Coordinates of C-alpha atoms in Angstrom, one line a residue:
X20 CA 0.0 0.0 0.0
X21 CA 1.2 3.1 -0.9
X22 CA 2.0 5.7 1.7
X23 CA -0.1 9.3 1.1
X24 CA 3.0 12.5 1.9
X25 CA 1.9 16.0 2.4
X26 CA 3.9 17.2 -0.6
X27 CA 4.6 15.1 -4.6
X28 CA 8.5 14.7 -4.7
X29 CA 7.6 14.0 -8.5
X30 CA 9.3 17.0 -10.4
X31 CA 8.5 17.8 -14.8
X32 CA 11.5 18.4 -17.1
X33 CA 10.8 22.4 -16.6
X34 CA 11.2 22.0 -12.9
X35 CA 13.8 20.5 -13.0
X36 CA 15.6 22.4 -15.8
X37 CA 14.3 26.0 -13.7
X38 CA 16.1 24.5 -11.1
X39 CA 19.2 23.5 -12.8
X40 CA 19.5 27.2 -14.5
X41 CA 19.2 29.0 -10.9
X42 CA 21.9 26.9 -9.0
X43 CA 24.2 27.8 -12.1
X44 CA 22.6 31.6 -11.9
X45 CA 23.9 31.6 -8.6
X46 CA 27.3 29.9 -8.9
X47 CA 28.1 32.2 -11.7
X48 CA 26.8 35.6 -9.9
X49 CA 28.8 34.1 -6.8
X50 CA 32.4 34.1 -8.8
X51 CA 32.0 37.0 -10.4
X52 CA 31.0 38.8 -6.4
X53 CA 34.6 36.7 -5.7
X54 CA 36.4 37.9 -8.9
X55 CA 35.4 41.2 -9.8
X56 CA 37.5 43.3 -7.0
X57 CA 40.7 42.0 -8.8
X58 CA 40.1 43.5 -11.7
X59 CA 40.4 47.2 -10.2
X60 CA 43.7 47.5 -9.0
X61 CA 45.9 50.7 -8.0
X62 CA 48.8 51.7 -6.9
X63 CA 49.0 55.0 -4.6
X64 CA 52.0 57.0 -3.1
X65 CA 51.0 57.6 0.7
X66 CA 51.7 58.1 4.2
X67 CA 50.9 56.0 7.0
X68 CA 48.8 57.8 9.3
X69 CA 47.8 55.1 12.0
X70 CA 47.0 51.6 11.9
X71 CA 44.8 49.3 13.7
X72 CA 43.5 46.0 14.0
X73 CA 40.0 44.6 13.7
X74 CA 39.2 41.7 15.4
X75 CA 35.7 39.3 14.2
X76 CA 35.5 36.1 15.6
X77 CA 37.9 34.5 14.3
X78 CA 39.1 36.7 11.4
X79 CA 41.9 39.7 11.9
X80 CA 42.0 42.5 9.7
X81 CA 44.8 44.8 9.3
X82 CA 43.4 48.6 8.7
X83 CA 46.0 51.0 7.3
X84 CA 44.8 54.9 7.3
X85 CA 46.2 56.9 5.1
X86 CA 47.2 60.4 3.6
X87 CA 47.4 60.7 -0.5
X88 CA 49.5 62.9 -1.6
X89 CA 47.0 65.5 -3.0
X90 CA 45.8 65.8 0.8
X91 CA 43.3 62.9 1.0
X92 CA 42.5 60.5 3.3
X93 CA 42.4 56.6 2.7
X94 CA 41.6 53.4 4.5
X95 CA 42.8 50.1 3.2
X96 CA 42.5 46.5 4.7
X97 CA 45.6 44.5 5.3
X98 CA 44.4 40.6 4.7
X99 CA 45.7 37.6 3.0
X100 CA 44.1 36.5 0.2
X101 CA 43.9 32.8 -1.7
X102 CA 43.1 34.2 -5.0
X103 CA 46.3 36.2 -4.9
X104 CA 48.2 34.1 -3.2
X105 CA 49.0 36.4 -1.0
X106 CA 49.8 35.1 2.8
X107 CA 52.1 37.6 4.6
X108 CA 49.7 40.3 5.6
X109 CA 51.1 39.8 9.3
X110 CA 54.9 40.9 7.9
X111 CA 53.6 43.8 5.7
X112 CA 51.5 45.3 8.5
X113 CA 54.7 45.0 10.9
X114 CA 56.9 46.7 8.3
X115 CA 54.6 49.5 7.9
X116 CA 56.0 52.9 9.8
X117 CA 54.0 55.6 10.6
X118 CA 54.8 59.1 9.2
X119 CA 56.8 57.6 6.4
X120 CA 56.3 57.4 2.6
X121 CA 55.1 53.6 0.6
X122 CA 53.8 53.5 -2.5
X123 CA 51.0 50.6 -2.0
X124 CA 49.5 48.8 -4.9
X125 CA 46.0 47.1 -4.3
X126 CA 43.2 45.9 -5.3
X127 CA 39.5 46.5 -5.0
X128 CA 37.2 49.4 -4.1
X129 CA 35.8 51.4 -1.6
X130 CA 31.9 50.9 -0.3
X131 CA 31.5 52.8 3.2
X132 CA 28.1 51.0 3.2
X133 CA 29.6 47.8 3.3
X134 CA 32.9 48.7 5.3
X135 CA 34.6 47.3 2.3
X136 CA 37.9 48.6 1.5
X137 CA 40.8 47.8 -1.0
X138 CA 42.9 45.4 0.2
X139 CA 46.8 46.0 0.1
X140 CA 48.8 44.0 -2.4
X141 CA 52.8 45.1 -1.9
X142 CA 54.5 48.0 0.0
X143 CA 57.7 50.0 -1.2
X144 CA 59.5 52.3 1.1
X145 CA 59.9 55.8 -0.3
X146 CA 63.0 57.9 0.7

């Protein structure tokens, strides 16, 4: 005797094909959320004003604030990243001095709303 559920587990091709198209949506839109702050990189001559460390559960990230040199003021994060193969975020933040001179190269933008920042890449001293 067949058991009566609460809900048909039986699914039509255009169900199943609907469902096949959003888990790809969403895999695709997911690597291009990943991907797409790599693509805008910079590199800026500035001065270390201060630095800090932000502590979330079990993540650290380094914040570096900034002065440009046309007067403005910049935040960037100081993390290690996969995609860049980047792991020494711990040396570069130690290196940094402030009231000196780096040019910084990085990657990514800035949205306040978000508390995203770019994330540092390489540090040169400037004399």
């Amino acid at each position: 005797m067949r058991k009566k559920y609460f809900f048909s587990l039986k699914l039509t091709r255009s169900l199943k094909s609907r469902i096949i198209t959003t888990i790809i949506g969403i895999i695709i839109i997911s690597g291009i959320f990943v991907l797409f702050p790599h693509f805008f990189r910079n590199t800026y001559t500035v001065t270390i004003a201060s630095k800090q460390i932000k502590k979330q559960d079990n993540n650290i990230q380094y914040l570096i604030y900034t002065q440009i040199e046309n007067g403005d003021t910049r935040v960037f994060k100081n993390t290690n990243s996969l995609l860049e193969l980047k792991f020494d975020s711990e040396d570069i933040y130690g290196g940094l001095r402030i009231n000196r001179k780096y040019e910084i190269k990085a990657y990514g933008f800035r949205i306040p709303l978000l508390s995203s920042y770019e994330n540092i890449v390489k540090t040169k001293a400037i004399k």
